[in-house]
Short mmCIF file of C-alpha atoms and ligand atoms in Angstrom, two decimals:
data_model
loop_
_atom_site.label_atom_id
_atom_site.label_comp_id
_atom_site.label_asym_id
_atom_site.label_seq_id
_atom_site.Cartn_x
_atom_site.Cartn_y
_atom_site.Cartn_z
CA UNK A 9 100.60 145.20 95.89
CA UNK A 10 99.52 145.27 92.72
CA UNK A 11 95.15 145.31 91.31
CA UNK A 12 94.62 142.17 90.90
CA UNK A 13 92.16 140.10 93.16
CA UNK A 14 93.76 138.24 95.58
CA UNK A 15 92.42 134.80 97.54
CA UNK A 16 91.70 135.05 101.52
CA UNK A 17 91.41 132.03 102.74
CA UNK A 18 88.58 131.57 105.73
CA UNK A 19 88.84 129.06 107.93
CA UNK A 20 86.03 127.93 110.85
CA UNK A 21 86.49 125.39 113.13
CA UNK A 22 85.27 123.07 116.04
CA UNK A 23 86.07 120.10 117.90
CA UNK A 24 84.66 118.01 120.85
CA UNK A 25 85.92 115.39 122.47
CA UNK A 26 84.93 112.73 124.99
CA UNK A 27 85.91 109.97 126.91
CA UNK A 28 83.24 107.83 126.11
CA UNK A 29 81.21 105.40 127.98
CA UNK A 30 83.46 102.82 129.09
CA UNK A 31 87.23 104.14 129.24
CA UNK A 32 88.37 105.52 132.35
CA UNK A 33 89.84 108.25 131.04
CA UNK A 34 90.40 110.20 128.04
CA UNK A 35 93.61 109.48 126.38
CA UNK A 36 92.40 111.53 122.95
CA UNK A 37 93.66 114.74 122.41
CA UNK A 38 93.14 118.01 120.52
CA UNK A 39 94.62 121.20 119.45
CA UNK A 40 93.70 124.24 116.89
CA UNK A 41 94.98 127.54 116.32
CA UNK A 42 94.41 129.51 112.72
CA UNK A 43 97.41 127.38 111.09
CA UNK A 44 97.17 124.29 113.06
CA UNK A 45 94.84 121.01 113.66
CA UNK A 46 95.91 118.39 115.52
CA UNK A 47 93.87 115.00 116.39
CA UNK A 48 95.84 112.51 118.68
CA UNK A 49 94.78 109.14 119.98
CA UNK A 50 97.22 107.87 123.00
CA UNK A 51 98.18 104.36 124.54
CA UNK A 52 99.53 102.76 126.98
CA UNK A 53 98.68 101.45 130.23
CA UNK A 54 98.23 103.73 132.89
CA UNK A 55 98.70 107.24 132.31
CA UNK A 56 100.75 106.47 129.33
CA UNK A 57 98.53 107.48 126.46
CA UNK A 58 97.12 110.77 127.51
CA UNK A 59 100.65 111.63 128.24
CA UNK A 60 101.82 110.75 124.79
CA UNK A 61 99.02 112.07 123.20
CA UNK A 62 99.54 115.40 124.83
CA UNK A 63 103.06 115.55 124.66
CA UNK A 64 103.29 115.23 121.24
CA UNK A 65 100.34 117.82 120.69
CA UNK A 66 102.45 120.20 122.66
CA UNK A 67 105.61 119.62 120.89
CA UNK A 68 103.85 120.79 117.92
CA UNK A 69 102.08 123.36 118.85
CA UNK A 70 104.90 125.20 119.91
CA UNK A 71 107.33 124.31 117.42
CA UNK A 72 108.10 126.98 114.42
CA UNK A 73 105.64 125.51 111.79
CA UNK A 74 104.98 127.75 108.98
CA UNK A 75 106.14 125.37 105.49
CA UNK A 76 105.85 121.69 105.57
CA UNK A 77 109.24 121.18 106.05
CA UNK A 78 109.23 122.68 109.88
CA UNK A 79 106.16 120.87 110.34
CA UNK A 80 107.74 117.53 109.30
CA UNK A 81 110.96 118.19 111.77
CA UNK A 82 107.65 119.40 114.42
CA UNK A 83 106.44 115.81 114.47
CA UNK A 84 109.73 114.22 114.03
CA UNK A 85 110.79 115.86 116.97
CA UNK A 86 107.06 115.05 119.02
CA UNK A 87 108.46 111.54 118.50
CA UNK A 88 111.99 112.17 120.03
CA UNK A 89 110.29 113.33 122.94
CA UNK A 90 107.46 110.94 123.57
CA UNK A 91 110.00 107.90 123.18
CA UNK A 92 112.36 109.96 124.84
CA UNK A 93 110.21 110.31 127.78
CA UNK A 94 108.86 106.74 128.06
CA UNK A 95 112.35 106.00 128.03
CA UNK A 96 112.92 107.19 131.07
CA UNK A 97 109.87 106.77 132.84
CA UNK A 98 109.42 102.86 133.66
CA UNK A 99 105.82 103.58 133.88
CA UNK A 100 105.71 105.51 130.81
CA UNK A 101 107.48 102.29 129.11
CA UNK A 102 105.75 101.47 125.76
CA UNK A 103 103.38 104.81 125.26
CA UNK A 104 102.95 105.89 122.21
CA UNK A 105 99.94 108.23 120.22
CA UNK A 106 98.58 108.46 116.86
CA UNK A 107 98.89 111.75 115.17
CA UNK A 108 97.15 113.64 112.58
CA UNK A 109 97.32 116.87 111.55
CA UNK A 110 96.05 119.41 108.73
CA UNK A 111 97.91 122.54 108.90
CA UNK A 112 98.62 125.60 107.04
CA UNK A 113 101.54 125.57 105.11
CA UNK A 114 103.56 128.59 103.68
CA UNK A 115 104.49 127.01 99.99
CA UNK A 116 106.68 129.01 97.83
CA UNK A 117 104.27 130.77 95.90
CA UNK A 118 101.22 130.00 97.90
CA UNK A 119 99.21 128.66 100.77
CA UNK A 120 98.48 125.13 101.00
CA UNK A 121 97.17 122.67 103.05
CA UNK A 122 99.77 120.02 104.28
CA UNK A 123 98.27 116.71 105.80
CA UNK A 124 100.50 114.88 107.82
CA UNK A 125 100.04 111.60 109.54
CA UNK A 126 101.26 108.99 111.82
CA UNK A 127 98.78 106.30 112.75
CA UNK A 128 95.14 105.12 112.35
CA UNK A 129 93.42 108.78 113.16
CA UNK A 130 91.85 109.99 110.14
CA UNK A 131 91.23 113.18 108.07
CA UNK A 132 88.42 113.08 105.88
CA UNK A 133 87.81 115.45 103.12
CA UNK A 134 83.37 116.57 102.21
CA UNK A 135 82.84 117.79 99.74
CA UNK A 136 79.84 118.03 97.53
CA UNK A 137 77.86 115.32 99.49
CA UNK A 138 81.13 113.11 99.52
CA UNK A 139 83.17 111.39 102.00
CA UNK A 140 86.44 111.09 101.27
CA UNK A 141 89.20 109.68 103.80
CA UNK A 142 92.42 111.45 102.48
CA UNK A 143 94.57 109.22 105.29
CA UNK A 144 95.74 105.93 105.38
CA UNK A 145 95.53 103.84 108.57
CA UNK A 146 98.71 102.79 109.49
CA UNK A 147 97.05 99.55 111.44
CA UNK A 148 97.45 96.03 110.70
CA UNK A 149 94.33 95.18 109.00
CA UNK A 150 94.30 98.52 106.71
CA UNK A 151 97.72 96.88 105.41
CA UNK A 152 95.94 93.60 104.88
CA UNK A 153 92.82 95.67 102.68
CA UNK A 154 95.40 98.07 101.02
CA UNK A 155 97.21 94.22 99.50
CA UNK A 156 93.89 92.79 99.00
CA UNK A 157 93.94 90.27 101.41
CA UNK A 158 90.80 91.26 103.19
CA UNK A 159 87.53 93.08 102.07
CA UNK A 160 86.45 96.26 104.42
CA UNK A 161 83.50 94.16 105.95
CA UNK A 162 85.76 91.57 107.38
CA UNK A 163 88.36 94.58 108.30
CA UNK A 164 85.35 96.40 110.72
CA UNK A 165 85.19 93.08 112.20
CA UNK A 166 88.95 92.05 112.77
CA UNK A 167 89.81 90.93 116.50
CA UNK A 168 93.17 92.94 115.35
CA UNK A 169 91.26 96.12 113.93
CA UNK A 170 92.82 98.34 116.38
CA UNK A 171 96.77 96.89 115.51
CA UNK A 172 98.87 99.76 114.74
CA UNK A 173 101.58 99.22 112.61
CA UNK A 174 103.32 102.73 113.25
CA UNK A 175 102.95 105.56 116.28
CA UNK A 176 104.43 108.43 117.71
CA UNK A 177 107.12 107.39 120.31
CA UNK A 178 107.06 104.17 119.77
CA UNK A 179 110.45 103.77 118.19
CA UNK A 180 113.50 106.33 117.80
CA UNK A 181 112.72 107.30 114.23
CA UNK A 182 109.15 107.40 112.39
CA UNK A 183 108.18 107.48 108.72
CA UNK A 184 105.48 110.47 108.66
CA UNK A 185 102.82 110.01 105.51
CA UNK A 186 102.60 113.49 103.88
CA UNK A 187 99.94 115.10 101.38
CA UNK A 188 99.52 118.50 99.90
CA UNK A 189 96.34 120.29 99.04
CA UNK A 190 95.17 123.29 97.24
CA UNK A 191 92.35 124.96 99.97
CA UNK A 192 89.02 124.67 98.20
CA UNK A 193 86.25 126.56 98.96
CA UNK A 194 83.44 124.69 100.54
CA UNK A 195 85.54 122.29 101.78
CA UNK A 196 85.08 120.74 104.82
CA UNK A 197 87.61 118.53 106.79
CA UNK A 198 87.51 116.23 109.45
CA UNK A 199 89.92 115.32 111.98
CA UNK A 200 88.60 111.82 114.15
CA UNK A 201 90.06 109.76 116.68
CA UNK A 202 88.89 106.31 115.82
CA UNK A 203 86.70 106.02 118.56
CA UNK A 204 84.64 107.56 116.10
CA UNK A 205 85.28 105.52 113.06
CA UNK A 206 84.59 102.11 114.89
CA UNK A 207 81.11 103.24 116.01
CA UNK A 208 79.79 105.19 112.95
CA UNK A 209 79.41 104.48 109.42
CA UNK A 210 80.94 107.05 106.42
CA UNK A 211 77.62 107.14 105.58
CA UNK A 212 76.35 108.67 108.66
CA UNK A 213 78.95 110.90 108.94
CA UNK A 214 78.57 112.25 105.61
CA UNK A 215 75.33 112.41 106.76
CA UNK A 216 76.27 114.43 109.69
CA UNK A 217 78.52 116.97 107.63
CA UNK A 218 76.07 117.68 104.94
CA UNK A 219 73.63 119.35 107.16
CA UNK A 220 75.19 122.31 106.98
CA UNK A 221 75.57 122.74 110.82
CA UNK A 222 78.40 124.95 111.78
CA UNK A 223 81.67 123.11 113.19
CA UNK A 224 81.39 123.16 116.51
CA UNK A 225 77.41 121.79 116.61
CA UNK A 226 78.52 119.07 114.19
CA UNK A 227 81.83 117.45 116.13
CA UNK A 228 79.68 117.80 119.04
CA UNK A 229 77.06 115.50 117.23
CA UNK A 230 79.23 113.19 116.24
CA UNK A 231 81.07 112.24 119.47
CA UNK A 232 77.44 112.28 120.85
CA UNK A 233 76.62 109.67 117.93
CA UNK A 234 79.78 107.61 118.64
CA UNK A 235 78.31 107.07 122.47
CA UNK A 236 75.36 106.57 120.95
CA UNK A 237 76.39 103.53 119.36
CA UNK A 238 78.41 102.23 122.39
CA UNK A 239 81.24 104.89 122.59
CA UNK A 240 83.63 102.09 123.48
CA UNK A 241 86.68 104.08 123.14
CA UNK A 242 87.47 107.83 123.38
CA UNK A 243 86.22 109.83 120.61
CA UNK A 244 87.52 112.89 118.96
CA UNK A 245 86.05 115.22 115.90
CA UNK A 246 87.39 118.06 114.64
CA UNK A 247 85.96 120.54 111.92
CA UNK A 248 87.35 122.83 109.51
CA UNK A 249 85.54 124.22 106.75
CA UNK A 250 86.86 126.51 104.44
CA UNK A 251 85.83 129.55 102.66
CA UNK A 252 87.92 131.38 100.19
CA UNK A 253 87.03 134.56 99.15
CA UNK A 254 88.51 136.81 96.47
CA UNK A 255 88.62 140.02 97.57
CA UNK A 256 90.56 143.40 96.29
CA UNK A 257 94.25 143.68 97.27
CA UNK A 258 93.45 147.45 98.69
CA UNK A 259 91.32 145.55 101.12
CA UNK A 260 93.51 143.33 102.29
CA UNK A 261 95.53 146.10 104.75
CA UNK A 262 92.03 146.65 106.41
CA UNK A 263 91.28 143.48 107.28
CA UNK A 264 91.60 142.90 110.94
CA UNK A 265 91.52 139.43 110.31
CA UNK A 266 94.87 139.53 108.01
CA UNK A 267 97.36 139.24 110.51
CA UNK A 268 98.12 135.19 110.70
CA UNK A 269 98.87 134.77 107.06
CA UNK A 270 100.16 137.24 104.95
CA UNK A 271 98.76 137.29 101.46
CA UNK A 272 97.36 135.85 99.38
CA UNK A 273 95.60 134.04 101.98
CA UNK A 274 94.28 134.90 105.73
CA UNK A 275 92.56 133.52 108.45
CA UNK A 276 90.78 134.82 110.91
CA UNK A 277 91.56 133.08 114.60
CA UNK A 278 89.04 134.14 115.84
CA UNK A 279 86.03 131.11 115.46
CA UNK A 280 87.18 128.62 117.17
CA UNK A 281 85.14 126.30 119.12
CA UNK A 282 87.17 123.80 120.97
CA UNK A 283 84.01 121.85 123.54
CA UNK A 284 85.89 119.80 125.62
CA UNK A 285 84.35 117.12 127.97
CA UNK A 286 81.14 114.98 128.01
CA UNK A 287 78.26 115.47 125.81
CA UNK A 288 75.35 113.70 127.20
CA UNK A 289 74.58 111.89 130.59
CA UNK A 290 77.23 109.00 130.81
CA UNK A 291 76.54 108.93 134.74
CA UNK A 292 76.36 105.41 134.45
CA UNK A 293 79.93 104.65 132.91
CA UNK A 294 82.12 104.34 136.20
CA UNK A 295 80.73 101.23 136.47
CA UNK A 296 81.87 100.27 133.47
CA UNK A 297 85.30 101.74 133.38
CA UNK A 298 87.92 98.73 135.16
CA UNK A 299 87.80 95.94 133.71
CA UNK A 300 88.37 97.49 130.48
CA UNK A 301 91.61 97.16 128.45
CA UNK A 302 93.68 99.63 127.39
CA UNK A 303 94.95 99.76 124.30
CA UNK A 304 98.64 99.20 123.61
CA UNK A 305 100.43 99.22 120.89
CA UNK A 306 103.59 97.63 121.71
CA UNK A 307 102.09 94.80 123.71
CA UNK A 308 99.64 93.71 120.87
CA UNK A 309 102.25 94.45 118.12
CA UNK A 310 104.28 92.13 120.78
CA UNK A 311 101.70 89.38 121.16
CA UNK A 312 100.97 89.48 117.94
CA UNK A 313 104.25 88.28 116.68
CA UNK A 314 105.11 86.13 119.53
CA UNK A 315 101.59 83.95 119.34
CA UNK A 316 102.42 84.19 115.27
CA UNK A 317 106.26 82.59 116.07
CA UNK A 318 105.06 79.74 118.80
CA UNK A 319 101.97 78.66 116.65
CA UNK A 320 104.29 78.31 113.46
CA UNK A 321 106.56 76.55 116.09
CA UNK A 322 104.20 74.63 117.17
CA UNK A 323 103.27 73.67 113.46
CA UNK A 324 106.86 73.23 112.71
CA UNK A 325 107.24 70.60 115.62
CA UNK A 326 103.86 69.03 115.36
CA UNK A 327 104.75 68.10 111.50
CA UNK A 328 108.24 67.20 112.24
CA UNK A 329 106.77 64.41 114.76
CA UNK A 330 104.25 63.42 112.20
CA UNK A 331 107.14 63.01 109.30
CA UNK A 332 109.01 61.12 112.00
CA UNK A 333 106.23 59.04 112.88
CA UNK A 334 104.90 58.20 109.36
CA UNK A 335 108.78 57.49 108.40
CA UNK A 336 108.84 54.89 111.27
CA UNK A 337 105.90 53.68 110.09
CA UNK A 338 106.48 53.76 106.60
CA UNK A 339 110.02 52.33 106.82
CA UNK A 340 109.17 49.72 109.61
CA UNK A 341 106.57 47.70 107.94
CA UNK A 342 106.65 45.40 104.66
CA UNK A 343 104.27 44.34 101.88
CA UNK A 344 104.04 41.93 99.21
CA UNK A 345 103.36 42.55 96.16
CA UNK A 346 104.34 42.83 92.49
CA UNK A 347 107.37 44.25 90.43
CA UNK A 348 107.99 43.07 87.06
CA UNK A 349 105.71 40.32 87.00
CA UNK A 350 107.83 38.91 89.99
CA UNK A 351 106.04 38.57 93.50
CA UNK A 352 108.99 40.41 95.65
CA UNK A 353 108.47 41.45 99.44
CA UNK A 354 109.09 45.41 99.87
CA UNK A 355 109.80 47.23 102.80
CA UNK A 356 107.65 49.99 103.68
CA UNK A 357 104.13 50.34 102.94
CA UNK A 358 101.84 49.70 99.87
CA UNK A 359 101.93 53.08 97.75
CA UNK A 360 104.51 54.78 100.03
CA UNK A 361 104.05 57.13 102.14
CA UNK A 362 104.99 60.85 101.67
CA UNK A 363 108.53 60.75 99.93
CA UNK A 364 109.00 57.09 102.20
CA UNK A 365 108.85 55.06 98.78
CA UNK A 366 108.88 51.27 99.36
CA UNK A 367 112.21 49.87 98.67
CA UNK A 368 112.61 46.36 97.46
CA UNK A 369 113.30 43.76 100.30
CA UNK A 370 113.18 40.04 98.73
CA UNK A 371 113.13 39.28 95.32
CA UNK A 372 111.22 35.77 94.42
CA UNK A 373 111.15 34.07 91.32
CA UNK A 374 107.30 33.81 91.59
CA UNK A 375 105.72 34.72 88.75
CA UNK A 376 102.34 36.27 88.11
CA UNK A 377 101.87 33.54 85.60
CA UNK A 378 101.79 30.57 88.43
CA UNK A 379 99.92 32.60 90.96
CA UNK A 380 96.10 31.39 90.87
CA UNK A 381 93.46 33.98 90.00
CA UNK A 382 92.58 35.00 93.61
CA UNK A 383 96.39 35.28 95.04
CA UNK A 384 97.08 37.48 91.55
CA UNK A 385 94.50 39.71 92.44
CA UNK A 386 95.63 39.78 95.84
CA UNK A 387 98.91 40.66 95.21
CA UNK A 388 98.06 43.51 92.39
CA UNK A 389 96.54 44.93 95.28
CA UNK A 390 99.79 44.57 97.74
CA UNK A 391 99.15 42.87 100.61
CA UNK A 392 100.25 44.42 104.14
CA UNK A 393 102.24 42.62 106.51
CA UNK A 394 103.32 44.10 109.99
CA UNK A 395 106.90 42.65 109.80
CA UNK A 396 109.34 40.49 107.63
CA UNK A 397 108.20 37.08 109.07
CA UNK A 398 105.01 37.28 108.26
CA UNK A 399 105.53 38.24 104.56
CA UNK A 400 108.01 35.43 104.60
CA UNK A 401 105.75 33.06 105.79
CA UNK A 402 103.06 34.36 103.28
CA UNK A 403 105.55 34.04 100.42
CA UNK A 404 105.89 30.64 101.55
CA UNK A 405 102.25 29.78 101.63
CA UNK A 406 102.01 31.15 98.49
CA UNK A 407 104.16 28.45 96.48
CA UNK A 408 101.92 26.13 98.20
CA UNK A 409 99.03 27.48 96.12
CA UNK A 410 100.93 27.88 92.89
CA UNK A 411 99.45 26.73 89.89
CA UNK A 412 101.05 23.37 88.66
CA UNK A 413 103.02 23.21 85.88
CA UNK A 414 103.88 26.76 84.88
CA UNK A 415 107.12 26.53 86.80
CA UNK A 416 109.62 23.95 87.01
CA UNK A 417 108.22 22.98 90.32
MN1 MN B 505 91.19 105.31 120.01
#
């Protein structure tokens, strides 16, 4: 140990969740220890989402998880076992949960905070008065704002808002988004289910944060906010703020609250404020609780493409008819009219149709010169017949009408 100060890093935290006012059950889960925060948002019919969500919680919770690296192989192996498991539970089939986590991770020189996350729950980062969401939704219609292909007004709106384009258990393997931060003091971070995020601005939860309420009173408020507003889905807050102190390195031994992280940094585990359960009188929500739908992921990733493949099959076979149909008609029917100062007959129809051009039929030796004014004009035009006779039969009206003399006739 050498004189220098050294950096103890305090962290304070609370969480609350709740079910909300209209799902059944809570499929959201939590977990926090001094090292660890863990937000997870399940799916699946039946009880398939509160046993993903708390399966892969588990996992991680008790892996070894003290660098990034173990935490990676942690959620990488929360994913073997949720798919694992709905693998071989028919009534598990499909589950799957979202997964976020901030954790602290053992760097080679340092402590850090490691951000890891699979889905569309969120960690947000306030900070002086500012909101910041350090995550990236892995849903559908975040993809289509990340490429610019919808604004975040239309996005809040989206009948596919809740489309998740990658999950826990879903599949075999899973691409985990990673990010690495140096603790800050004053920071404070929040871990959300989206059941939050769909009912409550940024603004009002920056609101929320900056009143300088300690965790536990503030994820309570939210989630009570978030039923507030309709609390349509399960919701799920959780708080860290953090405090770094520099303190003397003969201090450091005396510290009772030194013994999760070795220097440089500590934490003391012993704030935590988990609330679990309801938050204000939702007495009336059994009502309200069957005839909603669960969320899936699989199924709506399913539907999704399916309805996307029949209506472009649908398209495909609708235009097909109509080529077919304008080729019959194009091809079937004949015109008269002018090429090269000749009068000719032409099969298909005046101006073609699509890439049906009209294709020359009958040439005449009637010129433009012994057509009368009226017939000319006519003709410049094209005139339509339905089938060969008649444009026969017009042609041979026509040199009825011819002007005398022109022609040798
Ligand atoms: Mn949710």
């Amino acid at each position: 140990m050498n004189s220098s100060p050294m950096r103890r890093l305090r962290l304070t935290w609370g969480g609350a969740t709740d079910q909300g006012r209209i799902r059944a059950n809570n499929q959201d889960a939590m977990y926090a220890d001094p090292g660890l925060f863990v937000v997870a948002d399940g799916m699946g019919g039946h009880q398939g989402g509160e046993v993903a969500a708390n399966l892969a919680v588990r996992t991680i919770a008790n892996a070894e998880r003290s660098d990034r690296e173990q935490l990676r192989e942690a959620i990488t192996e929360a994913n073997r076992v949720v798919h694992q498991t709905a693998l071989e539970e028919p009534e598990l089939h499909g589950m799957g949960t979202t997964l976020t986590t901030l954790a602290v991770s053992q760097e080679v020189d340092s402590h850090q905070f490691v951000i890891l996350n699979v889905g569309d729950s969120r960690v947000y980062r306030h900070r002086d008065g500012e909101l910041e969401q350090l995550t990236e939704d892995h849903s559908y219609v975040a993809e289509l704002v990340r490429r610019g292909e919808l604004d975040d007004q239309a996005a809040e709106v989206h009948p596919y808002r809740n489309m998740l384009t990658r999950a826990i258990g879903v599949h075999a393997e899973v691409e985990i988004d990673e990010w690495l931060l140096e603790p800050v003091a004053g920071d404070r971070f929040m871990l959300c289910s989206d059941g939050l995020t769909n009912e409550v601005a940024d603004l009002e939860i920056a609101e929320q944060l900056g009143l300088g309420q300690d965790p536990g009173t503030t994820a309570k408020a939210l989630v009570g906010l978030a039923n507030k507003r309709g609390g349509r889905d399960n919701s799920t807050v959780l708080i860290v703020d953090v405090q770094v102190e520099l303190i003397d390195s003969d201090e450091t031994n005396q510290s009772p609250e030194t013994e999760e992280f070795q220097d440089p940094i500590s934490s003391p585990p012993h704030e935590a404020n988990i609330s679990l359960g309801g938050l204000e009188d939702l007495s009336d929500r059994s009502e309200q609780t069957s005839n909603m739908k669960e969320r899936s992921w699989l199924y709506d990733r399913v539907h999704i493409k399916l309805g996307a493949v029949i209506i472009s099959l649908v398209l495909l076979l609708t235009s097909a008819a109509m080529v077919t149909t304008i080729g019959w008609y194009a091809r079937s029917s004949y015109h008269v009219g002018i090429v090269a100062n000749h009068v000719v007959i032409q099969k298909g129809v005046i101006g073609g149709l699509l890439w049906f051009e009209p294709t020359l039929e009958q040439w005449t030796d009637i010129q433009t010169t012994h057509l009368t004014e009226e017939d000319r004009q006519r003709l410049v035009d094209g005139e339509q017949m339905t089938d060969l006779d008649n444009a026969k039969t017009f042609v041979a009206n026509l040199r009825t009408r011819l002007v005398k003399g022109v022609d040798g006739s």
